[in-house]
């Protein structure tokens, strides 16, 4: 199968890869405050590894899917953009169900604490 303009397809493919990479970095940047609290902010030094185990992959995949959704929508590929938006919604619902970004539980204390 010959392509009409292989150089244009290479540029679009490279732009898509760079968009996915930027989305992954955005996901990591948005995860970082939760990750810091989960790893370092626990009660009596307790670490909540679920923040790393579930939160980080969900945020990275969500960032990639969101960036590619915008990329495909800008290119006019509405059906693919709709499918990717459904994937973003599924990842968000999984994250909420797992409470992946909740961080460590805070101690219940009353005055004086």
GROMACS .gro file of C-alpha atoms in nm:
model
  113
    1UNK     CA    1   0.000   0.000   0.000
    2UNK     CA    2   0.159   0.320  -0.117
    3UNK     CA    3   0.099   0.633   0.080
    4UNK     CA    4   0.007   0.957  -0.083
    5UNK     CA    5   0.259   1.169   0.104
    6UNK     CA    6   0.495   0.965   0.323
    7UNK     CA    7   0.676   1.272   0.456
    8UNK     CA    8   0.352   1.425   0.583
    9UNK     CA    9   0.254   1.096   0.749
   10UNK     CA   10   0.594   1.079   0.917
   11UNK     CA   11   0.552   1.431   1.051
   12UNK     CA   12   0.201   1.358   1.177
   13UNK     CA   13   0.321   1.034   1.340
   14UNK     CA   14   0.608   1.215   1.509
   15UNK     CA   15   0.372   1.486   1.630
   16UNK     CA   16   0.142   1.217   1.773
   17UNK     CA   17   0.430   1.053   1.958
   18UNK     CA   18   0.543   1.388   2.098
   19UNK     CA   19   0.185   1.462   2.202
   20UNK     CA   20   0.164   1.128   2.384
   21UNK     CA   21   0.497   1.196   2.557
   22UNK     CA   22   0.379   1.541   2.666
   23UNK     CA   23   0.058   1.385   2.798
   24UNK     CA   24   0.259   1.131   2.999
   25UNK     CA   25   0.469   1.411   3.148
   26UNK     CA   26   0.154   1.606   3.233
   27UNK     CA   27   0.011   1.298   3.405
   28UNK     CA   28   0.329   1.259   3.611
   29UNK     CA   29   0.326   1.629   3.699
   30UNK     CA   30  -0.036   1.606   3.815
   31UNK     CA   31   0.039   1.288   4.013
   32UNK     CA   32   0.346   1.428   4.191
   33UNK     CA   33   0.167   1.609   4.479
   34UNK     CA   34  -0.040   1.299   4.556
   35UNK     CA   35   0.264   1.077   4.526
   36UNK     CA   36   0.463   1.292   4.766
   37UNK     CA   37   0.184   1.285   5.022
   38UNK     CA   38   0.136   0.912   4.981
   39UNK     CA   39   0.502   0.825   5.010
   40UNK     CA   40   0.619   1.076   5.268
   41UNK     CA   41   0.315   1.215   5.448
   42UNK     CA   42   0.174   0.914   5.626
   43UNK     CA   43   0.097   0.888   5.993
   44UNK     CA   44   0.413   0.797   6.185
   45UNK     CA   45   0.604   0.756   5.862
   46UNK     CA   46   0.364   0.504   5.710
   47UNK     CA   47   0.389   0.476   5.334
   48UNK     CA   48   0.086   0.425   5.114
   49UNK     CA   49   0.218   0.224   4.817
   50UNK     CA   50  -0.121   0.216   4.646
   51UNK     CA   51  -0.054   0.574   4.538
   52UNK     CA   52   0.241   0.447   4.333
   53UNK     CA   53   0.092   0.111   4.240
   54UNK     CA   54  -0.240   0.245   4.111
   55UNK     CA   55  -0.223   0.623   4.096
   56UNK     CA   56   0.091   0.668   3.885
   57UNK     CA   57  -0.004   0.431   3.599
   58UNK     CA   58  -0.358   0.566   3.589
   59UNK     CA   59  -0.237   0.926   3.572
   60UNK     CA   60   0.023   0.848   3.304
   61UNK     CA   61  -0.228   0.654   3.091
   62UNK     CA   62  -0.490   0.922   3.149
   63UNK     CA   63  -0.247   1.193   3.043
   64UNK     CA   64  -0.154   1.005   2.728
   65UNK     CA   65  -0.517   0.931   2.641
   66UNK     CA   66  -0.623   1.291   2.704
   67UNK     CA   67  -0.342   1.432   2.491
   68UNK     CA   68  -0.418   1.191   2.207
   69UNK     CA   69  -0.789   1.275   2.233
   70UNK     CA   70  -0.711   1.641   2.176
   71UNK     CA   71  -0.465   1.553   1.898
   72UNK     CA   72  -0.716   1.340   1.709
   73UNK     CA   73  -0.995   1.595   1.760
   74UNK     CA   74  -0.774   1.871   1.617
   75UNK     CA   75  -0.699   1.650   1.317
   76UNK     CA   76  -1.072   1.599   1.262
   77UNK     CA   77  -1.084   1.228   1.346
   78UNK     CA   78  -1.399   1.254   1.554
   79UNK     CA   79  -1.476   0.885   1.590
   80UNK     CA   80  -1.127   0.807   1.725
   81UNK     CA   81  -1.146   1.112   1.951
   82UNK     CA   82  -1.476   0.987   2.088
   83UNK     CA   83  -1.326   0.645   2.157
   84UNK     CA   84  -1.029   0.800   2.334
   85UNK     CA   85  -1.261   1.023   2.537
   86UNK     CA   86  -1.443   0.708   2.649
   87UNK     CA   87  -1.107   0.560   2.750
   88UNK     CA   88  -1.029   0.873   2.954
   89UNK     CA   89  -1.368   0.845   3.125
   90UNK     CA   90  -1.305   0.477   3.201
   91UNK     CA   91  -0.961   0.553   3.347
   92UNK     CA   92  -1.108   0.831   3.559
   93UNK     CA   93  -1.384   0.605   3.691
   94UNK     CA   94  -1.131   0.331   3.773
   95UNK     CA   95  -0.918   0.588   3.956
   96UNK     CA   96  -1.215   0.710   4.158
   97UNK     CA   97  -1.326   0.354   4.235
   98UNK     CA   98  -0.980   0.256   4.357
   99UNK     CA   99  -0.936   0.589   4.536
  100UNK     CA  100  -0.591   0.585   4.382
  101UNK     CA  101  -0.503   0.945   4.462
  102UNK     CA  102  -0.638   0.956   4.815
  103UNK     CA  103  -0.298   0.937   4.984
  104UNK     CA  104  -0.240   0.799   5.331
  105UNK     CA  105  -0.520   0.804   5.585
  106UNK     CA  106  -0.500   1.091   5.827
  107UNK     CA  107  -0.520   1.017   6.198
  108UNK     CA  108  -0.841   1.101   6.373
  109UNK     CA  109  -0.759   1.334   6.656
  110UNK     CA  110  -0.942   1.579   6.871
  111UNK     CA  111  -0.818   1.886   7.056
  112UNK     CA  112  -0.545   1.908   7.163
  113UNK     CA  113  -0.380   1.726   6.880
   0.00000   0.00000   0.00000
